[in-house]
PDB file of C-alpha atoms in Angstrom:
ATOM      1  CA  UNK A   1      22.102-155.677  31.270  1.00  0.00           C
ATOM      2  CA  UNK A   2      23.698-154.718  28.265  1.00  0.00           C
ATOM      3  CA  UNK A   3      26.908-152.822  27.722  1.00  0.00           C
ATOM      4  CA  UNK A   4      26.625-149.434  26.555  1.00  0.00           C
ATOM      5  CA  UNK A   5      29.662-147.451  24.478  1.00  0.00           C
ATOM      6  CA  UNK A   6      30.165-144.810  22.105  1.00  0.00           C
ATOM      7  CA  UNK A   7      32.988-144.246  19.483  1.00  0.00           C
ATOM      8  CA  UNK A   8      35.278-141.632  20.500  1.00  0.00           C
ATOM      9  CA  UNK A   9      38.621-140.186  18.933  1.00  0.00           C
ATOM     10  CA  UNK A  10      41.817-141.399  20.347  1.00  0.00           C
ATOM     11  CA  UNK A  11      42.802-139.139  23.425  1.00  0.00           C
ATOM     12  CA  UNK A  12      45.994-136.903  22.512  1.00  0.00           C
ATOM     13  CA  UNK A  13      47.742-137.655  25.933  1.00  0.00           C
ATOM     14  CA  UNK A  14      48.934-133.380  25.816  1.00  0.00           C
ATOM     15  CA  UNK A  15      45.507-132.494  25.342  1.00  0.00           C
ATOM     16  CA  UNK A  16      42.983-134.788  27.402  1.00  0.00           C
ATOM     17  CA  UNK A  17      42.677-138.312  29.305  1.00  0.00           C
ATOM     18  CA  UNK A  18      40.732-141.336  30.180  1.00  0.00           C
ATOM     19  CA  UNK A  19      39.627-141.591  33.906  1.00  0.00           C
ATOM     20  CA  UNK A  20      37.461-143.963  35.001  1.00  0.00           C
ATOM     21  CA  UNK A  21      34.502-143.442  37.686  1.00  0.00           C
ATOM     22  CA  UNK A  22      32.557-145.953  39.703  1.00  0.00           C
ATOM     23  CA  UNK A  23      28.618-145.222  40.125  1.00  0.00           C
ATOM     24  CA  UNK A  24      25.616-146.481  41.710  1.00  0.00           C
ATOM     25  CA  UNK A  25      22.192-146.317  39.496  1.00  0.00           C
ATOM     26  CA  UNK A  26      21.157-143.657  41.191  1.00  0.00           C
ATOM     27  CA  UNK A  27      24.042-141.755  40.527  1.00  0.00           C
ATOM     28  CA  UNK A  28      24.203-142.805  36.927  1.00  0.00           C
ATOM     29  CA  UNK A  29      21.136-141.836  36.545  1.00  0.00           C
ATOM     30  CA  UNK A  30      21.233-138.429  38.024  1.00  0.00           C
ATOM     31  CA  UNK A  31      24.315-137.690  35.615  1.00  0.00           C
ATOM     32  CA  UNK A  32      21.799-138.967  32.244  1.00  0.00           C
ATOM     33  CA  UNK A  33      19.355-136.673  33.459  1.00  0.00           C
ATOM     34  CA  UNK A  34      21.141-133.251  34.860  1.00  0.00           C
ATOM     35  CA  UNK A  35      24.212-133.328  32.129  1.00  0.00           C
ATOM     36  CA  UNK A  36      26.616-133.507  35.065  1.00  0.00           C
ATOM     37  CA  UNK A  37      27.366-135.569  37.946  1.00  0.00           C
ATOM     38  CA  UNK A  38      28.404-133.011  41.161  1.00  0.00           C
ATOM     39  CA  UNK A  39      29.883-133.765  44.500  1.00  0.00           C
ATOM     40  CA  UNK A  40      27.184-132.809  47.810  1.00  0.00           C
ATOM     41  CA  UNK A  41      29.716-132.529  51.323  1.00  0.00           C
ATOM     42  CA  UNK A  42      26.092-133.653  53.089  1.00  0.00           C
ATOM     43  CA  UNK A  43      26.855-137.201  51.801  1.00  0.00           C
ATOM     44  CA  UNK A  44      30.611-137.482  53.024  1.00  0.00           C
ATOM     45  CA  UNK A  45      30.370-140.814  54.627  1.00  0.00           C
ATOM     46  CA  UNK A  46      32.679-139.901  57.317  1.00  0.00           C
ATOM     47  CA  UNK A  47      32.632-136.581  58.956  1.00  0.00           C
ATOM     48  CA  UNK A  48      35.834-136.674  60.501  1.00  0.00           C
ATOM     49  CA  UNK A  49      37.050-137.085  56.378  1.00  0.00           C
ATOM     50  CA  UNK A  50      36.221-133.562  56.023  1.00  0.00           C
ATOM     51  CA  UNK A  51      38.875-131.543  56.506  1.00  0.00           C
ATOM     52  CA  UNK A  52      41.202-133.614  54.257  1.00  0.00           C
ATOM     53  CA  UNK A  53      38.630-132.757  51.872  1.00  0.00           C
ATOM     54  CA  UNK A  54      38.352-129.014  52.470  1.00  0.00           C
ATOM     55  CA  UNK A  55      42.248-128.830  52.115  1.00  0.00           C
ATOM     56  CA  UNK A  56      42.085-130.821  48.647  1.00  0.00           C
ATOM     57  CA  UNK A  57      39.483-128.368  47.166  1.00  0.00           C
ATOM     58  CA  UNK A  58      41.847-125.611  48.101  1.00  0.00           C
ATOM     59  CA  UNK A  59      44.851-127.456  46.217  1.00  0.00           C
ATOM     60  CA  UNK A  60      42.529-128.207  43.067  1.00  0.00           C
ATOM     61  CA  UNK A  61      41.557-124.264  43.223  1.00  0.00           C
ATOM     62  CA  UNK A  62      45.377-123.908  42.993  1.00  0.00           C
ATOM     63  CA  UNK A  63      45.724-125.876  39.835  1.00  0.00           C
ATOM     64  CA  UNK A  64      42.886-125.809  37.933  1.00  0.00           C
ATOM     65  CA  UNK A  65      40.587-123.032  38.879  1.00  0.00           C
ATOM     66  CA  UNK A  66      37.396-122.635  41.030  1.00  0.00           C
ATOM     67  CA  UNK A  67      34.256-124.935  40.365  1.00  0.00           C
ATOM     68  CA  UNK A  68      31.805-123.070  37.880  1.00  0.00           C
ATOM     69  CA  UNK A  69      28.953-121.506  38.948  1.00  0.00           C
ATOM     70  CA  UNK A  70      26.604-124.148  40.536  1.00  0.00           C
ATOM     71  CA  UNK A  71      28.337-126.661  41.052  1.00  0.00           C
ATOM     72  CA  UNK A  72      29.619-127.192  44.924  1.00  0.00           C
ATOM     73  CA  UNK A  73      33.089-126.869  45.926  1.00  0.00           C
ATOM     74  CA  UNK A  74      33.247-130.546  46.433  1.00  0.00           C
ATOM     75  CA  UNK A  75      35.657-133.143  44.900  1.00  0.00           C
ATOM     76  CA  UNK A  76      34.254-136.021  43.114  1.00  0.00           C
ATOM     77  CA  UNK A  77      36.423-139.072  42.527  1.00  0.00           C
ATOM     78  CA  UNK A  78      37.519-141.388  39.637  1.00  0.00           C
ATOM     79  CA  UNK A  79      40.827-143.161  38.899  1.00  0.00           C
ATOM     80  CA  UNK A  80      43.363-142.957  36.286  1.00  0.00           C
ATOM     81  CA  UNK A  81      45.302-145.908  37.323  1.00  0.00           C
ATOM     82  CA  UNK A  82      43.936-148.436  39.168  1.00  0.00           C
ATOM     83  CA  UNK A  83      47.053-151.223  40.686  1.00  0.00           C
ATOM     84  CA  UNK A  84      48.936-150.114  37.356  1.00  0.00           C
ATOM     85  CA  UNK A  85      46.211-150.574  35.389  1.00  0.00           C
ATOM     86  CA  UNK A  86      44.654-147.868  32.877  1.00  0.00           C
ATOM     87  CA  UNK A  87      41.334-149.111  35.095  1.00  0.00           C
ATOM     88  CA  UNK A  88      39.683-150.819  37.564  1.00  0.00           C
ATOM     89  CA  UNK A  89      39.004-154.832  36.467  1.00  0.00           C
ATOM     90  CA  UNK A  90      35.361-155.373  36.823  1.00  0.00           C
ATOM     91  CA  UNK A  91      35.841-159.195  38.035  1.00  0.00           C
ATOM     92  CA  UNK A  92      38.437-158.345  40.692  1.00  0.00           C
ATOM     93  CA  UNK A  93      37.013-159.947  43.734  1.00  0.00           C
ATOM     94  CA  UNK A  94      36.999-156.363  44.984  1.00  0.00           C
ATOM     95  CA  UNK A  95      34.358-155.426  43.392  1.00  0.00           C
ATOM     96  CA  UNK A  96      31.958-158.520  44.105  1.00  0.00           C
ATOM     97  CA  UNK A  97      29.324-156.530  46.353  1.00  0.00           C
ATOM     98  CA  UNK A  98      28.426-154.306  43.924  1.00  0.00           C
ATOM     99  CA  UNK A  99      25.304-154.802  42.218  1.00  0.00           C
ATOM    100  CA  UNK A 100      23.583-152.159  39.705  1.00  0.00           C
ATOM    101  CA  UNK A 101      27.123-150.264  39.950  1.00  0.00           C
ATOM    102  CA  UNK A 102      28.137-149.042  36.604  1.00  0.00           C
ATOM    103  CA  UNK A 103      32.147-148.011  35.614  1.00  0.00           C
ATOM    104  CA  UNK A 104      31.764-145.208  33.514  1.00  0.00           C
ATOM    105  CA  UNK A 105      34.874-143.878  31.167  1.00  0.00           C
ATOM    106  CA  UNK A 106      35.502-139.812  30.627  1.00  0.00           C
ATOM    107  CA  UNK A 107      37.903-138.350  28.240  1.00  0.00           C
ATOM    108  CA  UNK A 108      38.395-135.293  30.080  1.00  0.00           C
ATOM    109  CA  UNK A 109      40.586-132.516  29.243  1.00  0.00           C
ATOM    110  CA  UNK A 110      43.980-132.333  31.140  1.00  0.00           C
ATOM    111  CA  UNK A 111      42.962-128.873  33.048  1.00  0.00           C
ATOM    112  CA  UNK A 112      39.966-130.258  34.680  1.00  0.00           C
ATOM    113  CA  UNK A 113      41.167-133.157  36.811  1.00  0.00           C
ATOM    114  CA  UNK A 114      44.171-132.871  39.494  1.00  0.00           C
ATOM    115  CA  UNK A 115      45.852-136.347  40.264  1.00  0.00           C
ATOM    116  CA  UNK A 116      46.896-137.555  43.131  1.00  0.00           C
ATOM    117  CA  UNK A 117      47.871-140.789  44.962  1.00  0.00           C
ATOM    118  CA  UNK A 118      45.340-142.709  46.279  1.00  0.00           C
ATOM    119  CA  UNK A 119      47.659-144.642  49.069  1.00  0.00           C
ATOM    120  CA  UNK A 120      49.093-141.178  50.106  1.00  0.00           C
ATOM    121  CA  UNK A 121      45.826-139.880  50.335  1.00  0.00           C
ATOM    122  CA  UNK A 122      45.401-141.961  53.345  1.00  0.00           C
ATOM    123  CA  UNK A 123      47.532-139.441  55.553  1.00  0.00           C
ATOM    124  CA  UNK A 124      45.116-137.063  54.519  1.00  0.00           C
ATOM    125  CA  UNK A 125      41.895-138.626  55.584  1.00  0.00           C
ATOM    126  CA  UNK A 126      44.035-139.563  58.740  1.00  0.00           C
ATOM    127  CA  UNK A 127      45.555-136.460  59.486  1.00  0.00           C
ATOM    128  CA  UNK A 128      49.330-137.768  59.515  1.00  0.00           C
ATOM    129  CA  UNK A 129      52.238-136.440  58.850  1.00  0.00           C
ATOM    130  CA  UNK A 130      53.519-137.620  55.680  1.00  0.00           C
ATOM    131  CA  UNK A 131      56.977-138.355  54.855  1.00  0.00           C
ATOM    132  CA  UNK A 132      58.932-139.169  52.019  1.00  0.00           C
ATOM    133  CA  UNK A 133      58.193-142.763  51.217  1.00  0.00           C
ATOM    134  CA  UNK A 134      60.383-142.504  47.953  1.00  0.00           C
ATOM    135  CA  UNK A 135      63.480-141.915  50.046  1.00  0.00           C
ATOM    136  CA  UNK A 136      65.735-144.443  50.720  1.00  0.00           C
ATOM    137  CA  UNK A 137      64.451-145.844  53.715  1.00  0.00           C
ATOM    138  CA  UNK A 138      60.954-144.572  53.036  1.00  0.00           C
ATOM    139  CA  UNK A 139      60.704-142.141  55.024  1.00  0.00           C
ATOM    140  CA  UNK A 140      61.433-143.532  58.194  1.00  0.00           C
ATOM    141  CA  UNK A 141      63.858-140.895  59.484  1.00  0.00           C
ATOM    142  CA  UNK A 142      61.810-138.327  58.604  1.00  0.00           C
ATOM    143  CA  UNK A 143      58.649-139.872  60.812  1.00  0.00           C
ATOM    144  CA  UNK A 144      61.257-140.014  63.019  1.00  0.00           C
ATOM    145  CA  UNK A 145      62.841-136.671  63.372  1.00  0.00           C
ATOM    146  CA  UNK A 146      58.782-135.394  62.761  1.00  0.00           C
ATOM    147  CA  UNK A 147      57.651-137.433  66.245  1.00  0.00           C
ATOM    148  CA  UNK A 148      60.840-136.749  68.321  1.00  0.00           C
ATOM    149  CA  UNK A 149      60.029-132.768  67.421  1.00  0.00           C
ATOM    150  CA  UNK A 150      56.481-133.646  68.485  1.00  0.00           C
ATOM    151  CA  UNK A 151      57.962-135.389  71.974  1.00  0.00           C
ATOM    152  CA  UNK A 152      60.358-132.581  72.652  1.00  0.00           C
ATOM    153  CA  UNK A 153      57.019-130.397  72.927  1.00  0.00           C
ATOM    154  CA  UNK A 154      55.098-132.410  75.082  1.00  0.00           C
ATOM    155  CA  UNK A 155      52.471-133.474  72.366  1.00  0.00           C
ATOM    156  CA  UNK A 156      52.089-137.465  71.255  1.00  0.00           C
ATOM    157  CA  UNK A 157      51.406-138.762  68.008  1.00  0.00           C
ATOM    158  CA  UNK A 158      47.535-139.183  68.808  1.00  0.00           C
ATOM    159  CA  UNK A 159      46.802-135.655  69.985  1.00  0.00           C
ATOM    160  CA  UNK A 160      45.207-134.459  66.830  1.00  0.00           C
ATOM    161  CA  UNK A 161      45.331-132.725  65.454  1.00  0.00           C
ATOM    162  CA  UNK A 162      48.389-131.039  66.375  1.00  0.00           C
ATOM    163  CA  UNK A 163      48.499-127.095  67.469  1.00  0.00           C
ATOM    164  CA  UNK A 164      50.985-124.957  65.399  1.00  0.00           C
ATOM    165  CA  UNK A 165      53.922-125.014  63.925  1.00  0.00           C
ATOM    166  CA  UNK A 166      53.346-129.024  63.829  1.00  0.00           C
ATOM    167  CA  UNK A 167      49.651-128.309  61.678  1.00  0.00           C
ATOM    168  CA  UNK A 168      51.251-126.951  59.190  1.00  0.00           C
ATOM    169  CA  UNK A 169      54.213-129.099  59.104  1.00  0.00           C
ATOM    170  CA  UNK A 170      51.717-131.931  58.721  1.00  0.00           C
ATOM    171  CA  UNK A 171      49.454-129.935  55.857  1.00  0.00           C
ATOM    172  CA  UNK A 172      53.024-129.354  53.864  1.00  0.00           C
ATOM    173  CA  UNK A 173      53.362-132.627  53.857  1.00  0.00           C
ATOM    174  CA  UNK A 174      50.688-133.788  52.384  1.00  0.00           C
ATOM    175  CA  UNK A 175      51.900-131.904  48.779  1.00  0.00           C
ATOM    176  CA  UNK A 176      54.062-135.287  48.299  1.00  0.00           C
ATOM    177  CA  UNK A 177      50.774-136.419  47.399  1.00  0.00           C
ATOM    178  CA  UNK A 178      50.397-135.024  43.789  1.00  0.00           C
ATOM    179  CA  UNK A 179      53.709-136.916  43.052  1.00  0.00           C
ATOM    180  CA  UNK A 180      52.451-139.480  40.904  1.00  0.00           C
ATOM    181  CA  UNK A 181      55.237-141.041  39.080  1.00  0.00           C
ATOM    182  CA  UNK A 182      55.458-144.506  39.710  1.00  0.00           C
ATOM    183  CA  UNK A 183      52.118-144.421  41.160  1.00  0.00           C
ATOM    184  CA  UNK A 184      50.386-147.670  42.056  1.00  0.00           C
ATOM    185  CA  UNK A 185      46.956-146.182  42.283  1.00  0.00           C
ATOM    186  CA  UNK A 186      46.213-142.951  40.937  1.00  0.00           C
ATOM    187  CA  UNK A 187      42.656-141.547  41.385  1.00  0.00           C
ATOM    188  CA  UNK A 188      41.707-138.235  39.648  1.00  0.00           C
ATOM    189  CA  UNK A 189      39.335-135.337  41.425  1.00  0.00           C
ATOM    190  CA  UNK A 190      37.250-132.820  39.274  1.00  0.00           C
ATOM    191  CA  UNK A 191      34.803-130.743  40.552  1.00  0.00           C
ATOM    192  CA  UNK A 192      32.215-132.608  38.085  1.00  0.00           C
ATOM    193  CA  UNK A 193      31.756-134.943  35.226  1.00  0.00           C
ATOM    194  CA  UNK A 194      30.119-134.056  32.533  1.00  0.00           C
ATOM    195  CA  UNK A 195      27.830-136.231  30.535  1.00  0.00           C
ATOM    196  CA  UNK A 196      29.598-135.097  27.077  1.00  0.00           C
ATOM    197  CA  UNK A 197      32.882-136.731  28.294  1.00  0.00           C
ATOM    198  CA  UNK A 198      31.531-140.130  28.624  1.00  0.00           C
ATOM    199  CA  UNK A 199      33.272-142.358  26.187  1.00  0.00           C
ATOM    200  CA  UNK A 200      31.992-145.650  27.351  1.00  0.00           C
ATOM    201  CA  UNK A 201      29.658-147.744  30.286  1.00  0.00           C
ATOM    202  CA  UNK A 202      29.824-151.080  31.838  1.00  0.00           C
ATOM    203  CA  UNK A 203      27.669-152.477  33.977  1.00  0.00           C
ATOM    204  CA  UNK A 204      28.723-154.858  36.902  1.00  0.00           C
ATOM    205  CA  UNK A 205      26.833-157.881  36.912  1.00  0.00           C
ATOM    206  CA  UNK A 206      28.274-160.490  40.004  1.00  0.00           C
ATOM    207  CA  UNK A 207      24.959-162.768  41.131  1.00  0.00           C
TER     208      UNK A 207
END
């Protein structure tokens, strides 16, 4: 299948940037046809994922505004830097199993997208408490101090999630995660893409 592309002007990196989404052809497709590609919570793939999810909507809310009218209040994913990368290598062994997957590039202004880590974002989807792995010793005394606090009250590290104040301690946590500087992997939410934004399309063709 062919590569498809379009001219755009250079991004001015104060202004707008390039992100970089994977899609299936039905998802490609949908975007052509409705101008926009949205997120649907009905398709999360894992359930207990959701709440991580709920509590990232409520952080983009915080930065960038709610979703417009009609459009779910949903993340949808791309990535900004992909193992420091500007984006994801389409021959990376990674990426062999896809088949009629297409990486689609957006120039999207700055206020539309919040970025995060994509590692962090593990603690999320886990529901862990998440210390400061840019410390010295990466956090370790912090995990420490966190799970001696949680021994001291008669809870253990697998009774999630954890009542109060130790829920909150772990949700606080998780802001560490829109620290992006030195970022291996940095993967940018919006609440959609718009078709308008596309700069550029490649389709994956492994056999």
């Amino acid at each position: 299948r062919s590569t498809q592309s379009r001219s755009s002007a250079a991004s001015d990196v104060y202004k707008s940037q390039l992100i970089h989404v994977i899609m299936c052809e039905k998802g490609r497709d949908f975007m052509k046809r409705e101008g926009r590609f949205i997120g649907r919570p009905d398709l999360i793939d894992f359930p207990d994922f959701k709440p991580a999810y709920e509590w990232l909507a409520d952080r983009m809310e915080e930065r960038i505004g709610p979703p417009p009218d009609g459009v779910p209040r949903w993340p949808v994913w791309a990535w900004r830097r992909w193992r420091k990368r500007p984006k994801p290598r389409m021959d990376d062994k990674d990426f062999r199993h896809l088949r009629d997957h297409v990486l689609v590039s957006l120039e999207v202004p700055n206020e539309t997208v919040v970025l995060s880590d994509f590692g962090s974002w593990h603690a999320c989807l886990n529901d862990w408490y998440l210390a400061d792995e840019r410390a010295r010793d990466r956090g370790m005394a912090e995990d420490e101090a966190f799970e001696a606090d949680l021994t001291a009250a008669g809870i253990r590290m697998c009774d999630r999630p954890y009542p109060e104040p130790f829920r909150s301690r772990v949700r606080n946590s998780w802001q560490r995660i829109f620290n992006v500087a030195g970022s291996v992997d940095i993967q940018a939410t919006a609440w959609f893409f718009d078709e308008r934004h596309v700069v550029d399309e490649n389709w994956f063709e492994y056999r």
